[in-house]
CSV table of C-alpha atoms in Angstrom, one decimal:
chain,number,residue,atom,x,y,z
A,1,MET,CA,0.0,0.1,0.0
A,2,LYS,CA,1.4,3.4,-0.8
A,3,ARG,CA,2.4,6.1,1.6
A,4,THR,CA,-0.2,8.5,0.2
A,5,THR,CA,-3.0,5.9,0.6
A,6,LEU,CA,-2.1,5.4,4.1
A,7,SER,CA,-2.2,9.1,4.7
A,8,LEU,CA,-5.5,9.4,3.5
A,9,ILE,CA,-6.8,6.6,5.6
A,10,ALA,CA,-5.2,8.0,8.7
A,11,ALA,CA,-6.7,11.3,8.1
A,12,GLY,CA,-10.1,9.9,7.6
A,13,ALA,CA,-9.9,7.9,10.7
A,14,ALA,CA,-9.0,11.3,12.5
A,15,LEU,CA,-11.7,13.1,10.9
A,16,ALA,CA,-14.2,10.5,11.9
A,17,ALA,CA,-13.0,10.5,15.6
A,18,VAL,CA,-13.1,14.0,16.2
A,19,THR,CA,-16.6,14.3,14.5
A,20,SER,CA,-17.6,11.6,17.0
A,21,VAL,CA,-16.2,13.7,20.2
A,22,ALA,CA,-17.9,16.8,19.0
A,23,ALA,CA,-21.3,15.1,18.4
A,24,VAL,CA,-21.2,13.5,21.9
A,25,ALA,CA,-19.8,17.0,23.5
A,26,ALA,CA,-22.2,19.2,21.9
A,27,PRO,CA,-24.9,20.2,24.2
A,28,GLU,CA,-28.4,19.9,23.2
A,29,GLU,CA,-29.2,23.4,24.5
A,30,GLY,CA,-26.9,26.3,25.2
A,31,PRO,CA,-24.6,28.7,23.2
A,32,ALA,CA,-23.7,25.9,20.7
A,33,ALA,CA,-27.3,25.3,20.0
A,34,THR,CA,-28.9,28.7,20.1
A,35,GLY,CA,-26.1,30.5,18.3
A,36,LYS,CA,-25.9,32.8,21.5
A,37,ALA,CA,-23.5,33.6,24.3
A,38,ALA,CA,-24.8,32.5,27.6
A,39,GLN,CA,-23.8,32.6,31.3
A,40,GLN,CA,-22.3,29.7,32.6
A,41,PRO,CA,-21.0,28.7,36.3
A,42,VAL,CA,-17.3,29.0,36.9
A,43,GLU,CA,-15.3,25.8,37.4
A,44,ARG,CA,-12.5,27.0,39.4
A,45,THR,CA,-12.4,30.0,42.2
A,46,SER,CA,-9.3,31.4,44.0
A,47,LEU,CA,-9.2,32.9,47.3
A,48,LEU,CA,-6.4,34.3,49.5
A,49,CYS,CA,-6.7,35.4,53.2
A,50,PRO,CA,-3.7,37.6,54.6
A,51,ALA,CA,-2.1,36.6,57.9
A,52,PRO,CA,-4.8,38.2,60.4
A,53,SER,CA,-2.5,39.5,63.5
A,54,SER,CA,0.9,39.4,65.2
A,55,SER,CA,-0.8,39.9,68.7
A,56,GLU,CA,-0.8,37.2,71.1
A,57,LEU,CA,-4.1,38.3,72.4
A,58,ALA,CA,-5.9,38.0,68.8
A,59,GLU,CA,-8.7,35.6,68.5
A,60,THR,CA,-9.4,34.8,64.8
A,61,THR,CA,-12.7,33.3,63.2
A,62,TYR,CA,-12.4,32.0,59.9
A,63,THR,CA,-15.9,31.3,57.7
A,64,ALA,CA,-16.6,30.0,54.3
A,65,TYR,CA,-19.5,29.5,52.3
A,66,THR,CA,-20.6,28.5,48.8
A,67,PRO,CA,-24.5,29.5,47.8
A,68,LYS,CA,-26.8,27.3,46.7
A,69,THR,CA,-27.0,27.3,42.7
A,70,GLU,CA,-28.6,25.3,39.9
A,71,VAL,CA,-25.2,23.6,39.6
A,72,SER,CA,-25.3,19.9,40.8
A,73,SER,CA,-23.7,19.8,44.1
A,74,ASP,CA,-22.7,16.3,44.1
A,75,SER,CA,-19.2,17.0,43.3
A,76,GLY,CA,-16.5,19.5,44.0
A,77,THR,CA,-13.9,20.9,46.3
A,78,ALA,CA,-13.2,24.0,48.3
A,79,ALA,CA,-10.4,24.4,50.7
A,80,LEU,CA,-8.2,26.8,52.4
A,81,VAL,CA,-4.8,25.9,53.4
A,82,PRO,CA,-2.1,27.7,55.1
A,83,ALA,CA,0.5,29.6,53.4
A,84,ALA,CA,4.3,30.1,54.2
A,85,ARG,CA,5.3,33.1,56.0
A,86,SER,CA,8.4,35.1,54.6
A,87,LEU,CA,10.1,38.4,54.8
A,88,ALA,CA,10.2,40.9,51.9
A,89,GLY,CA,13.0,42.6,50.0
A,90,LYS,CA,15.4,39.7,49.2
A,91,ASP,CA,17.1,40.9,46.0
A,92,ASP,CA,20.1,38.7,45.8
A,93,LYS,CA,19.7,35.7,43.3
A,94,LYS,CA,21.1,33.2,46.1
A,95,ASP,CA,18.5,34.2,48.5
A,96,ASP,CA,15.8,34.0,45.6
A,97,LYS,CA,17.0,30.7,44.9
A,98,LYS,CA,16.7,29.6,48.7
A,99,ASP,CA,13.1,30.9,48.8
A,100,ASP,CA,12.3,29.1,45.6
A,101,ASP,CA,13.5,25.9,47.3
A,102,LYS,CA,11.6,26.8,50.5
A,103,GLY,CA,8.6,27.5,48.4
A,104,ASP,CA,8.8,24.1,46.7
A,105,LYS,CA,9.1,22.1,49.9
A,106,GLY,CA,6.4,24.2,51.3
A,107,ASP,CA,4.0,23.0,48.1
A,108,LYS,CA,4.8,19.4,48.8
A,109,LYS,CA,4.1,19.9,52.6
A,110,GLY,CA,0.9,21.7,51.8
A,111,GLU,CA,-0.2,19.0,49.5
A,112,GLU,CA,0.1,16.5,52.2
A,113,GLU,CA,-1.5,18.3,55.1
A,114,LYS,CA,-5.2,18.6,55.9
A,115,PRO,CA,-6.9,21.8,54.8
A,116,PHE,CA,-7.6,24.5,57.5
A,117,LEU,CA,-10.9,24.7,56.4
A,118,ALA,CA,-13.1,23.0,53.8
A,119,VAL,CA,-16.8,23.4,52.5
A,120,LYS,CA,-18.4,20.3,51.7
A,121,LYS,CA,-21.4,21.2,50.2
A,122,GLN,CA,-23.5,24.2,48.9
A,123,GLY,CA,-25.6,26.1,51.4
A,124,ALA,CA,-23.7,25.0,54.4
A,125,PRO,CA,-21.2,27.5,55.9
A,126,VAL,CA,-18.1,26.2,57.8
A,127,THR,CA,-15.9,27.9,60.6
A,128,ALA,CA,-12.4,27.4,62.1
A,129,GLU,CA,-10.8,29.3,64.9
A,130,GLU,CA,-7.3,30.2,65.6
A,131,ASN,CA,-5.8,32.3,68.7
A,132,GLY,CA,-2.4,34.2,69.1
A,133,SER,CA,0.0,35.5,66.4
A,134,GLY,CA,0.4,32.0,64.7
A,135,ALA,CA,-2.9,32.3,62.9
A,136,PRO,CA,-1.6,31.9,59.1
A,137,ALA,CA,-2.5,33.6,55.9
A,138,LEU,CA,-4.6,31.1,53.7
A,139,ILE,CA,-4.6,30.1,50.2
A,140,GLY,CA,-7.9,28.5,48.8
A,141,LEU,CA,-9.0,27.0,45.7
A,142,ALA,CA,-12.8,25.7,45.0
A,143,GLU,CA,-13.6,23.7,42.0
A,144,GLY,CA,-16.7,22.0,40.5
A,145,SER,CA,-20.0,22.7,42.0
A,146,LEU,CA,-18.2,24.5,45.1
A,147,ALA,CA,-16.8,27.2,43.0
A,148,PRO,CA,-19.6,29.4,41.9
A,149,GLY,CA,-19.9,32.1,44.6
A,150,TRP,CA,-17.4,30.6,47.0
A,151,SER,CA,-16.6,33.3,49.6
A,152,ALA,CA,-14.7,33.5,52.8
A,153,GLN,CA,-14.0,36.0,55.7
A,154,GLN,CA,-11.4,36.2,58.4
A,155,THR,CA,-12.6,38.3,61.6
A,156,THR,CA,-10.2,39.1,64.3
A,157,HIS,CA,-10.6,40.4,67.9
A,158,PHE,CA,-8.1,41.8,70.3
A,159,THR,CA,-8.4,44.0,73.2
A,160,ALA,CA,-5.0,45.8,73.8
A,161,GLY,CA,-2.1,47.0,71.7
A,162,ALA,CA,-1.6,49.0,68.8
A,163,GLY,CA,-4.7,48.6,66.6
A,164,ARG,CA,-7.0,46.7,69.2
A,165,GLY,CA,-10.3,46.2,68.1
A,166,LEU,CA,-12.5,44.3,65.6
A,167,HIS,CA,-10.8,43.5,62.4
A,168,GLY,CA,-12.3,42.1,59.5
A,169,ALA,CA,-11.4,41.0,55.7
A,170,ALA,CA,-13.2,39.1,53.1
A,171,CYS,CA,-10.6,36.8,51.4
A,172,SER,CA,-10.0,38.0,47.9
A,173,ALA,CA,-9.0,36.7,44.4
A,174,PRO,CA,-5.4,37.3,43.1
A,175,ASP,CA,-4.8,40.2,40.7
A,176,THR,CA,-1.9,42.4,39.3
A,177,ASP,CA,-3.1,45.9,40.2
A,178,PHE,CA,-4.4,47.6,43.4
A,179,TRP,CA,-5.2,51.0,44.9
A,180,PHE,CA,-5.1,51.8,48.6
A,181,PRO,CA,-6.3,55.3,49.3
A,182,GLY,CA,-6.5,56.0,53.1
A,183,ALA,CA,-3.1,54.3,54.1
A,184,SER,CA,-0.7,56.4,56.4
A,185,THR,CA,2.7,56.3,57.8
A,186,ALA,CA,2.1,58.8,60.5
A,187,GLU,CA,3.7,58.3,64.0
A,188,ASP,CA,0.7,56.9,65.5
A,189,ARG,CA,0.1,54.6,62.7
A,190,SER,CA,1.8,51.2,61.7
A,191,ASP,CA,0.3,50.0,58.4
A,192,TYR,CA,1.4,46.8,56.9
A,193,LEU,CA,0.8,45.9,53.2
A,194,HIS,CA,0.2,42.2,53.1
A,195,LEU,CA,1.1,40.5,49.7
A,196,THR,CA,0.0,36.7,49.3
A,197,ASN,CA,1.1,34.6,46.4
A,198,PRO,CA,-1.1,31.7,45.4
A,199,ASP,CA,1.1,30.3,42.7
A,200,ASP,CA,3.9,27.9,42.4
A,201,ALA,CA,6.4,30.6,40.8
A,202,ALA,CA,7.8,33.5,42.7
A,203,ALA,CA,5.8,36.9,42.1
A,204,VAL,CA,7.6,40.5,41.8
A,205,VAL,CA,5.9,43.5,43.0
A,206,ASP,CA,6.2,47.1,43.0
A,207,ILE,CA,4.8,49.6,45.4
A,208,GLU,CA,4.3,53.5,44.9
A,209,LEU,CA,3.5,55.8,47.4
A,210,TYR,CA,1.5,59.0,46.8
A,211,GLY,CA,1.1,62.0,49.5
A,212,LYS,CA,-0.4,65.3,49.2
A,213,ASP,CA,2.4,66.7,47.3
A,214,GLY,CA,2.6,63.7,44.7
A,215,ALA,CA,4.7,60.5,44.4
A,216,LEU,CA,7.2,59.9,47.1
A,217,ASP,CA,10.8,58.8,46.1
A,218,SER,CA,11.2,55.1,47.3
A,219,GLU,CA,13.6,52.6,45.7
A,220,VAL,CA,12.9,50.2,48.4
A,221,GLY,CA,9.7,49.6,46.9
A,222,GLU,CA,10.7,48.3,43.7
A,223,GLY,CA,11.1,44.6,42.9
A,224,ILE,CA,9.7,43.2,46.3
A,225,GLN,CA,10.0,39.2,45.8
A,226,VAL,CA,7.0,37.4,47.3
A,227,PRO,CA,8.1,33.5,47.0
A,228,PRO,CA,5.8,30.8,45.7
A,229,ARG,CA,2.6,30.1,48.1
A,230,SER,CA,3.8,32.4,50.6
A,231,SER,CA,2.5,35.7,52.3
A,232,VAL,CA,4.7,38.8,52.8
A,233,PRO,CA,4.1,41.9,55.2
A,234,VAL,CA,5.7,45.1,54.1
A,235,LEU,CA,5.8,48.0,56.8
A,236,LEU,CA,5.0,51.0,54.7
A,237,SER,CA,6.9,53.4,56.8
A,238,THR,CA,10.0,51.6,55.9
A,239,LEU,CA,9.5,52.6,52.1
A,240,THR,CA,9.9,56.5,53.0
A,241,GLY,CA,11.7,58.6,55.2
A,242,LYS,CA,9.0,61.3,55.9
A,243,PRO,CA,5.8,60.5,57.8
A,244,GLN,CA,2.8,61.0,55.7
A,245,THR,CA,-0.6,61.4,57.2
A,246,ASN,CA,-2.8,60.4,54.2
A,247,LEU,CA,-1.3,58.0,51.5
A,248,THR,CA,-2.4,56.5,48.5
A,249,VAL,CA,-0.7,53.1,47.9
A,250,HIS,CA,-0.2,51.7,44.2
A,251,VAL,CA,0.6,48.2,44.0
A,252,THR,CA,1.5,46.3,40.9
A,253,ALA,CA,2.6,42.8,40.1
A,254,ARG,CA,5.6,42.9,37.8
A,255,SER,CA,5.5,39.2,37.2
A,256,GLY,CA,2.9,36.9,38.7
A,257,ARG,CA,-0.3,37.8,40.6
A,258,VAL,CA,-0.8,38.4,44.4
A,259,ALA,CA,-3.7,39.4,46.6
A,260,ALA,CA,-3.0,42.5,48.6
A,261,ALA,CA,-4.6,44.2,51.8
A,262,VAL,CA,-3.2,46.8,54.2
A,263,GLN,CA,-3.7,46.2,57.7
A,264,ALA,CA,-3.7,49.7,59.6
A,265,LEU,CA,-2.9,49.7,63.4
A,266,ASP,CA,-3.3,53.0,65.2
A,267,GLN,CA,-2.1,53.7,68.7
A,268,LYS,CA,-5.1,55.6,69.6
A,269,VAL,CA,-8.2,54.6,67.5
A,270,GLY,CA,-7.7,51.0,67.0
A,271,GLY,CA,-7.5,49.9,63.4
A,272,ASP,CA,-8.9,47.4,60.7
A,273,TRP,CA,-8.1,46.0,57.3
A,274,LEU,CA,-7.9,48.5,54.4
A,275,THR,CA,-8.9,46.6,51.2
A,276,PRO,CA,-8.4,47.9,47.7
A,277,SER,CA,-10.4,50.6,46.3
A,278,ALA,CA,-12.7,49.5,43.1
A,279,GLU,CA,-10.8,50.1,40.0
A,280,PRO,CA,-10.6,53.9,39.2
A,281,SER,CA,-13.8,55.3,37.8
A,282,ALA,CA,-15.5,58.8,37.1
A,283,SER,CA,-18.1,57.9,39.7
A,284,VAL,CA,-17.6,56.0,43.0
A,285,VAL,CA,-19.7,54.9,45.8
A,286,LEU,CA,-18.6,54.3,49.4
A,287,PRO,CA,-21.5,52.5,51.2
A,288,GLY,CA,-22.5,51.9,54.6
A,289,ILE,CA,-21.3,54.6,57.0
A,290,PRO,CA,-22.8,53.9,60.4
A,291,LYS,CA,-25.3,56.1,61.8
A,292,ASP,CA,-23.4,56.8,64.8
A,293,ALA,CA,-19.9,57.8,63.2
A,294,THR,CA,-18.2,60.4,65.3
A,295,ALA,CA,-15.5,61.2,62.4
A,296,VAL,CA,-15.2,60.6,58.8
A,297,ARG,CA,-12.3,61.2,56.8
A,298,LEU,CA,-12.5,61.0,52.9
A,299,VAL,CA,-9.2,60.3,50.9
A,300,ALA,CA,-9.3,60.2,47.1
A,301,PHE,CA,-6.7,60.2,44.3
A,302,ALA,CA,-6.9,60.8,40.7
A,303,PRO,CA,-4.3,58.2,39.0
A,304,GLY,CA,-4.4,59.7,35.6
A,305,SER,CA,-2.8,62.6,34.0
A,306,ALA,CA,-5.8,65.1,34.7
A,307,ASP,CA,-7.2,66.7,37.6
A,308,ALA,CA,-10.8,65.7,38.8
A,309,ASP,CA,-13.6,67.8,40.0
A,310,LEU,CA,-16.2,66.0,42.0
A,311,LYS,CA,-19.6,66.5,43.6
A,312,VAL,CA,-19.7,65.1,46.9
A,313,SER,CA,-23.2,63.7,48.2
A,314,LEU,CA,-24.2,61.8,51.2
A,315,ALA,CA,-27.1,59.2,50.2
A,316,GLY,CA,-29.1,58.8,53.1
A,317,PRO,CA,-32.6,57.1,53.9
A,318,ASN,CA,-34.8,60.0,52.7
A,319,GLY,CA,-32.5,61.1,49.5
A,320,SER,CA,-29.3,62.6,48.8
A,321,LEU,CA,-27.8,65.9,50.1
A,322,SER,CA,-24.3,67.6,49.9
A,323,PRO,CA,-22.2,68.2,53.1
A,324,ALA,CA,-22.2,71.7,54.1
A,325,GLY,CA,-18.8,73.3,53.3
A,326,ASN,CA,-17.9,70.3,51.2
A,327,GLU,CA,-20.0,70.2,48.4
A,328,THR,CA,-17.4,69.7,45.9
A,329,LEU,CA,-13.6,68.3,45.8
A,330,HIS,CA,-11.0,69.0,43.4
A,331,LEU,CA,-8.3,66.5,42.9
A,332,LYS,CA,-5.1,67.3,41.5
A,333,SER,CA,-3.7,64.5,39.4
A,334,GLY,CA,-1.3,62.4,41.4
A,335,MET,CA,-1.6,63.8,44.5
A,336,THR,CA,-3.6,62.6,47.6
A,337,THR,CA,-6.4,64.6,48.8
A,338,ALA,CA,-7.9,64.1,52.4
A,339,VAL,CA,-11.1,66.0,53.8
A,340,ASP,CA,-12.4,65.7,57.3
A,341,LEU,CA,-16.1,65.5,57.2
A,342,ALA,CA,-16.8,65.2,61.0
A,343,ASP,CA,-20.0,63.5,61.9
A,344,VAL,CA,-21.3,63.5,58.2
A,345,THR,CA,-24.2,61.0,58.8
A,346,ARG,CA,-26.0,63.3,61.7
A,347,GLY,CA,-27.4,60.1,63.4
A,348,GLU,CA,-28.7,58.5,59.9
A,349,PRO,CA,-26.9,55.6,58.0
A,350,GLY,CA,-25.6,57.0,54.6
A,351,SER,CA,-23.3,56.5,51.9
A,352,LEU,CA,-20.8,58.7,50.2
A,353,VAL,CA,-21.3,59.2,46.3
A,354,LEU,CA,-18.7,60.9,44.1
A,355,THR,CA,-19.6,62.1,40.7
A,356,PRO,CA,-17.9,64.4,38.3
A,357,THR,CA,-19.1,68.2,38.1
A,358,GLY,CA,-20.7,69.3,34.7
A,359,ASP,CA,-17.4,70.9,33.5
A,360,SER,CA,-14.9,68.4,34.8
A,361,GLY,CA,-15.1,65.5,32.1
A,362,ASP,CA,-14.9,61.6,33.3
A,363,THR,CA,-11.5,61.7,34.9
A,364,PRO,CA,-11.2,58.2,36.9
A,365,VAL,CA,-10.6,58.3,40.6
A,366,VAL,CA,-10.2,55.9,43.4
A,367,ALA,CA,-11.3,56.7,47.2
A,368,ALA,CA,-11.9,55.5,50.6
A,369,VAL,CA,-13.2,56.6,53.8
A,370,ARG,CA,-11.9,56.1,57.6
A,371,VAL,CA,-14.5,55.9,59.9
A,372,ILE,CA,-14.5,56.4,63.7
A,373,ARG,CA,-17.2,55.5,66.3
A,374,GLY,CA,-16.8,56.3,70.0
A,375,LYS,CA,-15.0,59.1,72.0
A,376,GLY,CA,-11.9,59.5,73.8
A,377,ALA,CA,-10.0,56.3,74.8
A,378,ASP,CA,-12.9,54.4,73.5
A,379,GLN,CA,-12.7,55.1,69.8
A,380,GLU,CA,-12.6,52.6,67.1
A,381,SER,CA,-12.0,52.8,63.6
A,382,ALA,CA,-12.7,51.1,60.2
A,383,PHE,CA,-12.3,51.5,56.4
A,384,ILE,CA,-15.0,51.7,53.6
A,385,PRO,CA,-13.3,51.9,50.2
A,386,ALA,CA,-15.0,52.6,46.9
A,387,ALA,CA,-17.2,49.6,46.2
A,388,ARG,CA,-18.2,48.0,43.1
A,389,PRO,CA,-21.9,47.1,42.3
A,390,VAL,CA,-23.3,44.0,44.0
A,391,GLY,CA,-24.2,42.9,40.4
A,392,ASP,CA,-26.1,39.5,39.9
A,393,ARG,CA,-25.0,38.0,43.3
A,394,ALA,CA,-22.7,38.7,46.3
A,395,THR,CA,-22.0,37.1,49.5
A,396,VAL,CA,-20.5,37.9,52.9
A,397,THR,CA,-20.0,35.1,55.5
A,398,GLY,CA,-19.3,35.4,59.5
A,399,ASN,CA,-22.6,37.0,60.3
A,400,GLY,CA,-24.1,36.7,64.0
A,401,ALA,CA,-27.5,36.7,65.5
A,402,LYS,CA,-26.5,40.3,66.9
A,403,GLY,CA,-24.6,43.0,65.7
A,404,THR,CA,-24.9,42.6,61.9
A,405,TYR,CA,-26.0,45.4,59.6
A,406,LEU,CA,-26.4,45.5,55.9
A,407,SER,CA,-26.4,48.7,54.0
A,408,LEU,CA,-27.9,48.9,50.4
A,409,THR,CA,-27.2,51.8,48.3
A,410,ALA,CA,-28.8,52.7,44.7
A,411,PRO,CA,-27.0,55.8,43.7
A,412,GLY,CA,-28.9,56.2,40.3
A,413,LYS,CA,-32.1,54.1,39.7
A,414,ALA,CA,-34.2,52.6,42.2
A,415,ALA,CA,-33.7,48.9,42.7
A,416,LYS,CA,-35.1,45.9,44.2
A,417,VAL,CA,-32.9,43.2,45.9
A,418,ARG,CA,-33.4,39.7,47.5
A,419,VAL,CA,-31.3,39.0,50.6
A,420,THR,CA,-30.9,35.3,51.8
A,421,ALA,CA,-29.5,34.3,55.2
A,422,SER,CA,-28.0,30.8,55.1
A,423,ALA,CA,-28.2,27.9,57.7
A,424,GLY,CA,-25.9,28.5,60.4
A,425,THR,CA,-22.5,26.9,61.0
A,426,GLY,CA,-24.2,24.8,63.6
A,427,GLY,CA,-27.6,24.4,62.3
A,428,GLY,CA,-30.9,26.5,61.4
A,429,THR,CA,-33.1,27.1,58.4
A,430,ALA,CA,-32.4,29.7,55.6
A,431,ALA,CA,-34.4,32.9,55.3
A,432,THR,CA,-35.1,35.2,52.7
A,433,LYS,CA,-36.4,38.6,52.3
A,434,THR,CA,-36.8,41.2,49.4
A,435,TYR,CA,-36.1,44.9,49.8
A,436,SER,CA,-36.9,48.2,47.8
A,437,VAL,CA,-34.1,50.7,47.5
A,438,GLY,CA,-35.0,54.2,46.5
A,439,ALA,CA,-33.0,56.3,44.1
A,440,GLY,CA,-30.3,58.2,45.7
A,441,ARG,CA,-30.9,56.4,48.8
A,442,THR,CA,-29.4,54.2,51.4
A,443,LEU,CA,-31.5,51.6,53.2
A,444,LEU,CA,-30.1,50.0,56.2
A,445,ALA,CA,-31.8,46.5,55.8
A,446,ASP,CA,-33.5,44.6,58.7
A,447,VAL,CA,-31.2,41.6,58.1
A,448,PRO,CA,-33.0,38.1,58.0
A,449,VAL,CA,-31.5,35.8,60.5
A,450,PRO,CA,-32.1,32.0,60.2
A,451,ASP,CA,-34.7,30.3,62.2
A,452,SER,CA,-33.2,28.3,65.2
A,453,LEU,CA,-29.7,29.8,64.2
A,454,LYS,CA,-26.6,28.0,65.9
A,455,GLY,CA,-23.2,29.6,65.0
A,456,THR,CA,-22.8,32.2,62.3
A,457,TYR,CA,-24.5,32.4,58.7
A,458,ALA,CA,-23.7,34.0,55.3
A,459,LEU,CA,-25.7,36.7,53.5
A,460,THR,CA,-26.2,36.5,50.0
A,461,VAL,CA,-27.5,39.5,48.1
A,462,GLU,CA,-29.0,39.2,44.6
A,463,THR,CA,-30.1,42.2,42.2
A,464,VAL,CA,-33.7,41.5,41.2
A,465,SER,CA,-34.4,44.5,39.1
A,466,GLY,CA,-33.4,48.1,38.7
A,467,GLY,CA,-30.4,50.0,38.8
A,468,PRO,CA,-26.9,49.1,40.2
A,469,VAL,CA,-26.7,48.5,44.2
A,470,HIS,CA,-23.8,49.0,46.2
A,471,ALA,CA,-23.6,47.3,49.7
A,472,SER,CA,-21.6,46.8,52.9
A,473,ARG,CA,-21.8,44.5,55.9
A,474,THR,CA,-20.8,45.8,59.3
A,475,LEU,CA,-20.0,43.6,62.2
A,476,THR,CA,-20.1,45.1,65.7
A,477,LEU,CA,-19.0,44.0,69.3
A,478,SER,CA,-19.8,45.7,72.5
A,479,GLY,CA,-20.0,45.2,76.0
A,480,ALA,CA,-17.6,43.2,78.2
A,481,ALA,CA,-16.0,41.3,75.0
A,482,ALA,CA,-15.0,44.6,73.6
A,483,ASP,CA,-13.9,46.0,76.8
A,484,GLY,CA,-16.3,48.9,76.5
A,485,ILE,CA,-15.3,50.0,73.3
A,486,SER,CA,-17.8,50.3,70.3
A,487,MET,CA,-15.9,47.8,68.1
A,488,PHE,CA,-16.7,47.2,64.5
A,489,THR,CA,-15.4,46.2,61.3
A,490,VAL,CA,-17.1,46.9,57.5
A,491,GLN,CA,-16.7,44.9,54.3
A,492,ASN,CA,-18.1,45.7,51.0
A,493,LEU,CA,-20.2,43.3,48.9
A,494,THR,CA,-19.2,42.9,45.3
A,495,ASP,CA,-20.3,40.6,42.4
A,496,ASP,CA,-18.7,37.0,43.2
A,497,ARG,CA,-18.2,36.6,39.6
A,498,GLY,CA,-19.8,33.0,40.1
A,499,THR,CA,-20.7,32.9,36.3
A,500,VAL,CA,-18.7,33.7,33.0
A,501,THR,CA,-19.9,34.4,29.6
A,502,VAL,CA,-19.5,31.6,27.1
A,503,PRO,CA,-19.4,32.6,23.5
A,504,ALA,CA,-21.6,30.5,21.1
A,505,ALA,CA,-19.3,27.8,19.4
A,506,ARG,CA,-20.0,24.6,17.2
A,507,PRO,CA,-18.2,22.0,15.6
A,508,GLU,CA,-16.4,23.1,12.4
A,509,MET,CA,-14.8,20.4,10.4
A,510,GLY,CA,-13.3,22.9,8.0
A,511,VAL,CA,-10.6,23.4,10.4
A,512,LEU,CA,-9.3,19.8,9.8
A,513,LEU,CA,-8.6,20.5,6.2
A,514,ASP,CA,-5.6,22.1,4.5
């Protein structure tokens, strides 16, 4: 038999095999059948949690949850495992090689050890606790039916030392670009930037600092090594010589990807986690300023080449108004601007909304507020960065039967949202409520609590109709457990990206022909 004949037979066999697989794999319904793109559940989700505290008095609770979906819950995994702890700033190649070797060994060890916290099924939150300074940073991966909407939270409580108070952070996905308006290197503050690398290769990160007069010179912030599957804390005051009360921190991954969060520790007013602002945008929303806030400081930054002029509005329960004396805000490009708004909420819950003035164009900005509750020695602080909209669905975990508050803001059109409280970590029955949020208003929702609740639970917020909704959840702790201090922490709720757009596709035999 000639070689040409053999080639034709082989090609025919290959074509028949591919055609058979395509016929079996092609769905009867969906993008391929309809010719339209469709939303499909994600199959993999990564989450990273920073090391919660260096205090021996710290008590940390971790929670994780995957909401119920239409995806079959018969298969899937979702687990968080400890990351290695490393020091920043190793530039020598030999040191890098040692770090890589340690990371490889850590990978093997991590594969063998039992997960720190694992979700077993949809709709059932889980929890774990760790006390003292040894509580680890965590690296998490969810696959299959447990990936869509998988969420995790760490909440830490300690009553003495710098930053004492209630610190909360939602574990976040890795990325390559982050903005942190509201950081500080003032003498009373110790701000640590935590960088966590989930991958098997080292990441290289650059840190830029911007004060009231512009960029600060700092070669130390360039080329910071984050070893594989490790977490690195960077004390911001070591990156610049002159203390700065209000800073904007820009973090970019030169190679690899990381999760980033700033832990602010204040000697006088406690502290909390400062998470990244939403990506630069012409309009931003900072949701959920508590009604009993005694001081609010707005910190904003225009990262582009143009200045920004913004209208400042407070969206409250009865509509929007502009704070007297601070109706507008001018941001010079590349310079951090801070404005003290005092007790701007005046006893009512509210959210700050920044929009471009009529003649300023659409210059993108980032922003955050530091909120203080209490007075004198009993003051406590938390941060609210600009938030992305809730989108189709957002989830936050670690809610208790008491001391949990949900803020919903519709900055443009009115909206309707559905809020579901999951079963508890120790038992209970899920509960659901639907809320209407007026245009330009903030609603402090009467949070549903699961029937017969035991432990903590998750809240899932879904946009049913109307315009975009921005949301935040506040946890509070008071009484003897808080040593008389009005402790609190605030986390934004943003779209969990549990689905992705799958373009239309169908088998095309023409690609097999020359």
